[in-house]
Coordinates of C-alpha atoms in Angstrom, one line a residue:
X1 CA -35.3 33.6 27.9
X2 CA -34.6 36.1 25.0
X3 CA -34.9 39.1 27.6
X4 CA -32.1 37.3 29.7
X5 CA -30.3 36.6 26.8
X6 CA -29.9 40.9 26.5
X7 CA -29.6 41.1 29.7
X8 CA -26.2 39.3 29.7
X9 CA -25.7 41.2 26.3
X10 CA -25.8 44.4 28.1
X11 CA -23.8 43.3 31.2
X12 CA -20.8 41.8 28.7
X13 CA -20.6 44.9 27.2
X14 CA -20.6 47.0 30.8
X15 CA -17.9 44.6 31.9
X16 CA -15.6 44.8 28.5
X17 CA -16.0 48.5 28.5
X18 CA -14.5 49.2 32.1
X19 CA -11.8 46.7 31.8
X20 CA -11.0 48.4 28.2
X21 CA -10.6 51.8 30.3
X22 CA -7.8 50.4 32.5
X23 CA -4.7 49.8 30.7
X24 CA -2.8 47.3 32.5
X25 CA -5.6 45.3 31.8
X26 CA -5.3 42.2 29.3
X27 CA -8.8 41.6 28.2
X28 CA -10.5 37.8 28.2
X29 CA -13.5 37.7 26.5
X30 CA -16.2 37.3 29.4
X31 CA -17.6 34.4 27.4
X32 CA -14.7 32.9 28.5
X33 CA -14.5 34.1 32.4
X34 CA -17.8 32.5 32.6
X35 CA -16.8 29.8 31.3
X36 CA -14.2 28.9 34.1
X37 CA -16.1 30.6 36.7
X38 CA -17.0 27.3 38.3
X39 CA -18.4 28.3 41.6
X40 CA -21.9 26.8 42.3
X41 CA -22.9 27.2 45.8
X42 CA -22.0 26.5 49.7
X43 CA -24.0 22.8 50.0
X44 CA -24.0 19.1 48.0
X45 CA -27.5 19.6 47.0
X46 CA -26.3 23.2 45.0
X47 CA -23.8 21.2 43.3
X48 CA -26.3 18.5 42.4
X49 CA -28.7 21.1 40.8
X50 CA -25.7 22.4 39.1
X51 CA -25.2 19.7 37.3
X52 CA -28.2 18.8 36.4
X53 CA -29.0 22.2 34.6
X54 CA -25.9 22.4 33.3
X55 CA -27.1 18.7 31.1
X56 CA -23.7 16.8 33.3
X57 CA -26.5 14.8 35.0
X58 CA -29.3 13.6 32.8
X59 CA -31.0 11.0 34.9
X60 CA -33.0 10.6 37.8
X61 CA -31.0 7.9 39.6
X62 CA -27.8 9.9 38.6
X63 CA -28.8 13.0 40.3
X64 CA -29.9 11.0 43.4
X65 CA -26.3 9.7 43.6
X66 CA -25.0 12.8 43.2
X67 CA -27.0 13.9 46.4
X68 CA -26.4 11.3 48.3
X69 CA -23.2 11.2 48.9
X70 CA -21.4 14.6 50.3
X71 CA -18.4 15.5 48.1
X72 CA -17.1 17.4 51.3
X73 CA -16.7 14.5 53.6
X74 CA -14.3 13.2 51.3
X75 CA -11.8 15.8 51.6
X76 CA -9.7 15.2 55.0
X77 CA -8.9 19.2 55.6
X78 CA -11.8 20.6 53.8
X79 CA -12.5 23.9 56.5
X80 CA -15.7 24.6 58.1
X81 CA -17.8 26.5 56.5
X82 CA -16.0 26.7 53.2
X83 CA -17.7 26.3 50.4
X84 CA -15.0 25.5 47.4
X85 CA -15.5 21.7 47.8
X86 CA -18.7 22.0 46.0
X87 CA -17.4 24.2 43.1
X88 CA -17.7 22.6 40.0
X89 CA -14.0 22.2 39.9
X90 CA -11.1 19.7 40.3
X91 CA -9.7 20.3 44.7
X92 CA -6.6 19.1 45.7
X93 CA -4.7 18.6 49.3
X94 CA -1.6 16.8 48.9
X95 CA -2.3 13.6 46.7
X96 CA -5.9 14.0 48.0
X97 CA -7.5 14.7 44.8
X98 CA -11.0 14.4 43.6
X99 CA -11.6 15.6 39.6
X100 CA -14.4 17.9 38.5
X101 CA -17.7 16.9 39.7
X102 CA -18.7 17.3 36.0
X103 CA -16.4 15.4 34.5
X104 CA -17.4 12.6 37.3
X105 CA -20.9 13.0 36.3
X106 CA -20.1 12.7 32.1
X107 CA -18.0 9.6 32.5
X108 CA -20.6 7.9 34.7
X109 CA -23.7 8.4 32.1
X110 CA -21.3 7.1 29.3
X111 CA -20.8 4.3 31.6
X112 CA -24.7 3.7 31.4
X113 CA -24.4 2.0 35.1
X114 CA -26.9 -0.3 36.2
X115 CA -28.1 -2.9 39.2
X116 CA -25.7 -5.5 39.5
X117 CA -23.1 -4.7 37.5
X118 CA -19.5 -4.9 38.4
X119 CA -17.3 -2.4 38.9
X120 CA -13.6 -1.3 39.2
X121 CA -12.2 1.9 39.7
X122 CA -8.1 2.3 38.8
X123 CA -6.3 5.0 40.8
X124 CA -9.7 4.9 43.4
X125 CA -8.5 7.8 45.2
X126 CA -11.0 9.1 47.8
X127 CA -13.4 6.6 46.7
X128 CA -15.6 9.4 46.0
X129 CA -16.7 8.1 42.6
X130 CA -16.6 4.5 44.3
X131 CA -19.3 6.0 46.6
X132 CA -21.4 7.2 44.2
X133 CA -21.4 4.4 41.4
X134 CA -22.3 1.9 44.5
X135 CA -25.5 4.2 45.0
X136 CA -26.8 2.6 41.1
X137 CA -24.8 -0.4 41.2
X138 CA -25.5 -1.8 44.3
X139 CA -24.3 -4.5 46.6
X140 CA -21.4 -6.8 44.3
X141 CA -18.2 -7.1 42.7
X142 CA -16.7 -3.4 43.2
X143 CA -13.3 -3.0 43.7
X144 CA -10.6 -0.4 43.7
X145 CA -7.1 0.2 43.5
X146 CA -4.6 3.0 44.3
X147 CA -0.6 3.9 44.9
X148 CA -1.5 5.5 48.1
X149 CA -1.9 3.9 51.5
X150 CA -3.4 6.5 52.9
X151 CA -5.8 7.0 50.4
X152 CA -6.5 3.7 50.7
X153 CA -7.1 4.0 54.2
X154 CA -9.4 7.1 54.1
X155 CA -11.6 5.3 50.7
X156 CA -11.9 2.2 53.6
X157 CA -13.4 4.7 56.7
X158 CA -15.6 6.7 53.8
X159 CA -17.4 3.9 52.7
X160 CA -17.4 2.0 56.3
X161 CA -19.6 5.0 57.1
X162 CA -22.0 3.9 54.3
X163 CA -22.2 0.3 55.5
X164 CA -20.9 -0.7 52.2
X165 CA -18.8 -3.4 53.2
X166 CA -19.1 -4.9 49.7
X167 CA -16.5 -2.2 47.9
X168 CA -13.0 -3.3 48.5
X169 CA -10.0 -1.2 47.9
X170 CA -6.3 -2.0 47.3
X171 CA -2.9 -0.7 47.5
X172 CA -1.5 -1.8 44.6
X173 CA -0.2 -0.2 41.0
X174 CA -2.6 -1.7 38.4
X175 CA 0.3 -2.6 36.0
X176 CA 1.2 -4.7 38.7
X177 CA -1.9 -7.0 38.3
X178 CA -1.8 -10.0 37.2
X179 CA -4.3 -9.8 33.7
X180 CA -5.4 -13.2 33.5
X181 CA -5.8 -14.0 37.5
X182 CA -7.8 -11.6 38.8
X183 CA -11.4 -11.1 37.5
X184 CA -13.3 -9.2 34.3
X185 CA -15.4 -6.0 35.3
X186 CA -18.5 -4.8 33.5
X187 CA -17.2 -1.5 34.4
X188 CA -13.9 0.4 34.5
X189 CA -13.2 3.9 35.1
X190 CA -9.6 4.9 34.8
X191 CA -8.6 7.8 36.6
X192 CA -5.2 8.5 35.4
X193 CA -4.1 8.8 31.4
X194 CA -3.4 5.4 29.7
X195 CA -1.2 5.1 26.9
X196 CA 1.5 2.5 25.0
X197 CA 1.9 -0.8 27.1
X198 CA -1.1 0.5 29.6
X199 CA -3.6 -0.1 26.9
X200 CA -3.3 -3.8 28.3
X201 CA -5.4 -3.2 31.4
X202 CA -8.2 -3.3 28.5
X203 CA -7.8 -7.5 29.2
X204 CA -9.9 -6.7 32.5
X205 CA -12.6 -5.7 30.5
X206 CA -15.8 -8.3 30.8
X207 CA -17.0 -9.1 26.5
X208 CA -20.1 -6.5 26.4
X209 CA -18.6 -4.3 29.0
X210 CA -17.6 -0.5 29.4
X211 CA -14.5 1.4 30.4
X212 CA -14.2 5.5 30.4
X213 CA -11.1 7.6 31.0
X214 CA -8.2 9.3 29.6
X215 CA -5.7 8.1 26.8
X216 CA -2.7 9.9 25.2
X217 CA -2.3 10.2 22.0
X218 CA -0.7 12.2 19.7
X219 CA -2.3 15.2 19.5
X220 CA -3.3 15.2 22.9
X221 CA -5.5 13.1 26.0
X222 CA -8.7 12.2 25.5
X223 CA -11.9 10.8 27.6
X224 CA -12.6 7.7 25.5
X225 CA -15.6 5.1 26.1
X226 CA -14.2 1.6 25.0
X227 CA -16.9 -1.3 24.8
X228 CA -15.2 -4.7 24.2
X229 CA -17.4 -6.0 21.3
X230 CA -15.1 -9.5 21.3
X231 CA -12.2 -11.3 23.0
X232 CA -10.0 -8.8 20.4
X233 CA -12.4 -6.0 19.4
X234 CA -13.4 -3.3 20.6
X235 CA -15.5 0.2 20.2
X236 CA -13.6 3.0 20.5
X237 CA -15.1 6.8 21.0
X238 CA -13.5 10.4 22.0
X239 CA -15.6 11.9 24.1
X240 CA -13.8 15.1 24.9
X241 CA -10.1 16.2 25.2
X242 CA -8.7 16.3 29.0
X243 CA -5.5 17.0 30.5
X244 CA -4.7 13.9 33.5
X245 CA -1.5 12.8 35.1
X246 CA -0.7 9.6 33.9
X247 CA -0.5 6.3 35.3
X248 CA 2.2 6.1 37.2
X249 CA 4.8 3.2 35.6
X250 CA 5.5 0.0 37.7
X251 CA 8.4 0.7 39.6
X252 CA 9.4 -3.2 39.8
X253 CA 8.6 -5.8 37.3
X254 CA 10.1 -8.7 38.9
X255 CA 7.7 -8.4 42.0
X256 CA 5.0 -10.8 41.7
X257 CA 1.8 -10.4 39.9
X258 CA -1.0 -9.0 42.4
X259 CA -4.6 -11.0 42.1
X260 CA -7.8 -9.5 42.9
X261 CA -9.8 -11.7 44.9
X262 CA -12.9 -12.9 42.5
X263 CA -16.6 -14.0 43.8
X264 CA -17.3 -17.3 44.6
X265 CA -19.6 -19.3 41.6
X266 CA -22.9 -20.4 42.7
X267 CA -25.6 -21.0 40.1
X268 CA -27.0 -17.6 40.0
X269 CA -23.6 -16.4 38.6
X270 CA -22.6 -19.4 36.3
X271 CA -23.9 -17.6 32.6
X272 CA -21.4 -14.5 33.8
X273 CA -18.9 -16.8 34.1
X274 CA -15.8 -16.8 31.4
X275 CA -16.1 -20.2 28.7
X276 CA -13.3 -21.6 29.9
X277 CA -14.8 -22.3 33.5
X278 CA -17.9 -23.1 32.4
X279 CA -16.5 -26.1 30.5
X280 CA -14.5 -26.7 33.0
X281 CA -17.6 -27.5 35.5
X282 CA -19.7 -28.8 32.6
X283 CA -17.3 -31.5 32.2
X284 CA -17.1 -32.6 35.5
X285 CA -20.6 -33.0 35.9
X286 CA -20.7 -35.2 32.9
X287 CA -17.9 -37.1 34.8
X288 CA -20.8 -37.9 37.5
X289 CA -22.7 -39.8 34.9
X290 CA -19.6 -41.9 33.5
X291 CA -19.2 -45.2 35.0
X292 CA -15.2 -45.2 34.1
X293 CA -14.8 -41.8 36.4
X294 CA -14.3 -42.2 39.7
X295 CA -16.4 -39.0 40.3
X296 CA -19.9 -40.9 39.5
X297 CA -19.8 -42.4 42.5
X298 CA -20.8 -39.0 44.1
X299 CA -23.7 -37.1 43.8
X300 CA -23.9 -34.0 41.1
X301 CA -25.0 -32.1 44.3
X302 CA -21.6 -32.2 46.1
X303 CA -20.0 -31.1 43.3
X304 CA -22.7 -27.8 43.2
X305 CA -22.9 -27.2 46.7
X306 CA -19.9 -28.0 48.1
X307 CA -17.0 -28.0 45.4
X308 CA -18.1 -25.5 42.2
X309 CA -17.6 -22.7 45.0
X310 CA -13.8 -23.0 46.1
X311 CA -12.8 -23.7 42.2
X312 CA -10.9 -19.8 41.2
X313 CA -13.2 -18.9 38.3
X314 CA -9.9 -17.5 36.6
X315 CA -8.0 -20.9 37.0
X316 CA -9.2 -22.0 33.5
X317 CA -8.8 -18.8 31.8
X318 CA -5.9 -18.4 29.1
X319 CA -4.5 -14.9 27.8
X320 CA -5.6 -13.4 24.9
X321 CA -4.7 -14.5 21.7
X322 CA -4.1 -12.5 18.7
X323 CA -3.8 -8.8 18.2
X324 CA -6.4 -6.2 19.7
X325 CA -8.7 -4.4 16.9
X326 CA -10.5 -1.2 17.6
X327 CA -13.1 0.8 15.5
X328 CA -12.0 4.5 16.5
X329 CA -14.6 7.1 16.0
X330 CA -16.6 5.1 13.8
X331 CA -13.7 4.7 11.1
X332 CA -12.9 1.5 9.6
X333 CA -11.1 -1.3 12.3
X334 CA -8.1 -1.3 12.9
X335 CA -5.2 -2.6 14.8
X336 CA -4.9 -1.3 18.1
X337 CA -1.5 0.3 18.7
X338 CA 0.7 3.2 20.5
X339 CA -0.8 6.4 19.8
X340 CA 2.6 8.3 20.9
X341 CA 3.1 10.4 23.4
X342 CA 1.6 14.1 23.6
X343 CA 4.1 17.3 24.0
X344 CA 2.6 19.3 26.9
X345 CA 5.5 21.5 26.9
X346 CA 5.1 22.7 23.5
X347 CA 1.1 22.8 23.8
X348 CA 1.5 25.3 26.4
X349 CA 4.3 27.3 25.1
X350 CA 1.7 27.5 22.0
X351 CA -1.3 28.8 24.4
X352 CA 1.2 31.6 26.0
X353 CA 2.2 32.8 22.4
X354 CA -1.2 33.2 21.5
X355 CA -2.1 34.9 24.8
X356 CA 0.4 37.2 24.2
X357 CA -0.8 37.6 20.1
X358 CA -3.9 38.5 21.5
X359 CA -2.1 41.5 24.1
X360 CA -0.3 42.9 21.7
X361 CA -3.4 42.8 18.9
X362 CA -4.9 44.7 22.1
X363 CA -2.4 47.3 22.5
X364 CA -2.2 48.2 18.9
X365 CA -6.0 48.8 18.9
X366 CA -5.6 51.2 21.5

């Protein structure tokens, strides 16, 4: 290791010195060409070793995810032969975007997926990710939800391919949904940049559960992980500061609110069930042992097998009450508010002045 280590010494210096001898040259610090040379290979399974010795992927069953499902496929016009889809980096055709396979791989372990556990992916794109959090997951509540028909479309035929008929995906804008309606998730990635009113979207949060992605604050978007601890609190942690188009504002907010569909109860899924609902069914069956009720003429088995199932597990559901609380970072709780709004124009304008600091300090030294 500490002969390599000279090795690339020696070669940094080799490749600062002939840039320094041609003058049109502005020099970047090769620590940093390396840094965004992302290129790791022509095949899925290059990709998967790259992230796993680069510490993205840290687990077994991660990595296997990672190599099970071909990144490529889920590019419409990737060309034959090319090799860029499996570059460590973000690829684009039209609105036909999947985000670095890195980043991918760091939001799923702070996930901390699992059997059984369901899942929802906002602005689903590809399906992609969809794809490869189904390979831990498994078989259950997975849904998704995007602008884009056609996306839409294409995330249906990918995972048709699989046989996973289990992960649904929708065309609607998620500040469209209706909150209370349509079912809690153990798991939530967001794939846009959340900020002001869309820090509501937290309400489809299951108590205990997990949602990664971006959020705008002042000083710029971060990757948070945000556990709801309670009905009103929750854990909040930056996890690394990102740069994502944001969620794209409901163009109509007079339209009806959209409901995802929610499973069926049966008994294996009752203790997931919200409080509301379970008192709901708990008091019916004690209706079956009341004389007064006209229900205890009837078995407690008709209501079980026959009537538990078509009751909406969100009918008895109410909105949240009271203000959200988060614990940021570790620092003492606090209300959970409107960060602001970060100034991209100015960030950059900042970055080119100090490019151009950095030019001129060259010059001079010349």
């Amino acid at each position: 290791m500490e002969v390599d280590e000279q090795q690339q010494a020696a070669d940094a210096d080799e490749e600062n010195q002939q840039a320094a001898e041609d003058p049109g040259v502005v020099l970047m610090p090769v620590m940093f060409r390396r840094l965004f040379d992302r290129s790791t290979g022509s095949t899925n399974d290059s990709l998967a070793d790259h992230l796993k010795e680069s510490g993205s992927v840290r687990s077994p069953i991660l990595e296997a995810a990672f190599r099970a499902i071909d990144r490529k496929k889920f590019l419409p016009e990737a060309e034959n032969g090319s090799s860029e889809v499996y570059d460590d980096a973000p690829v684009r055709v039209g609105h036909f975007h999947m985000s670095q396979p890195s980043l991918y791989a760091d939001a799923l372990s702070a996930l901390d997926l699992k059997p059984g556990l369901s899942f929802l992916n906002i602005g689903s794109g590809t399906g992609y990710l969809s794809s490869i959090v189904s390979e831990i997951t498994g078989p259950g509540l997975h849904h998704g939800v995007d602008i884009h028909q056609d996306l839409i479309q294409h995330a249906q035929e990918m995972v048709a391919e699989q046989g996973k008929s289990y992960i649904e995906f929708f065309q609607v804008n998620v500040h469209d949904l209706d909150l209370v309606m349509c079912p809690r998730y153990d798991r939530i990635y967001l794939g846009a940049c959340a900020g002001g009113q869309s820090k509501q979207l937290l309400a489809l949060l299951q108590v205990g559960g997990i949602l990664v992605g971006p959020f705008e604050t002042g000083s710029g978007q971060y990757i948070r992980r945000v556990m709801r601890k309670s009905e009103t609190n929750f854990d909040v942690k930056n996890l690394k500061q990102v740069s994502f188009a944001r969620l794209v504002p409901s163009d109509d907010s007079s339209r009806p609110r959209f409901v995802l569909p929610s499973p069926p109860w049966t008994p294996e899924t009752h203790t997931s069930q919200s409080p509301g609902f379970k008192a709901a069914l708990r008091e019916m069956l004690f209706c079956t042992t009341r004389p007064e009720s006209p229900a205890h003429i009837l078995p407690r088995d008709i209501f079980v097998k026959h009537v538990f199932g078509f009751v909406h597990p969100r009918w008895f559901s109410k909105p949240v009450q009271g203000p959200l609380r988060e614990c940021l970072d570790g620092a003492e709780e606090q209300a959970m508010a409107d960060e602001g709004s970060y100034d991209e124009e100015a960030a950059r304008l900042q970055v080119l002045r100090t490019l151009a600091m950095f030019a001129r300090q060259r010059r001079q030294q010349r």
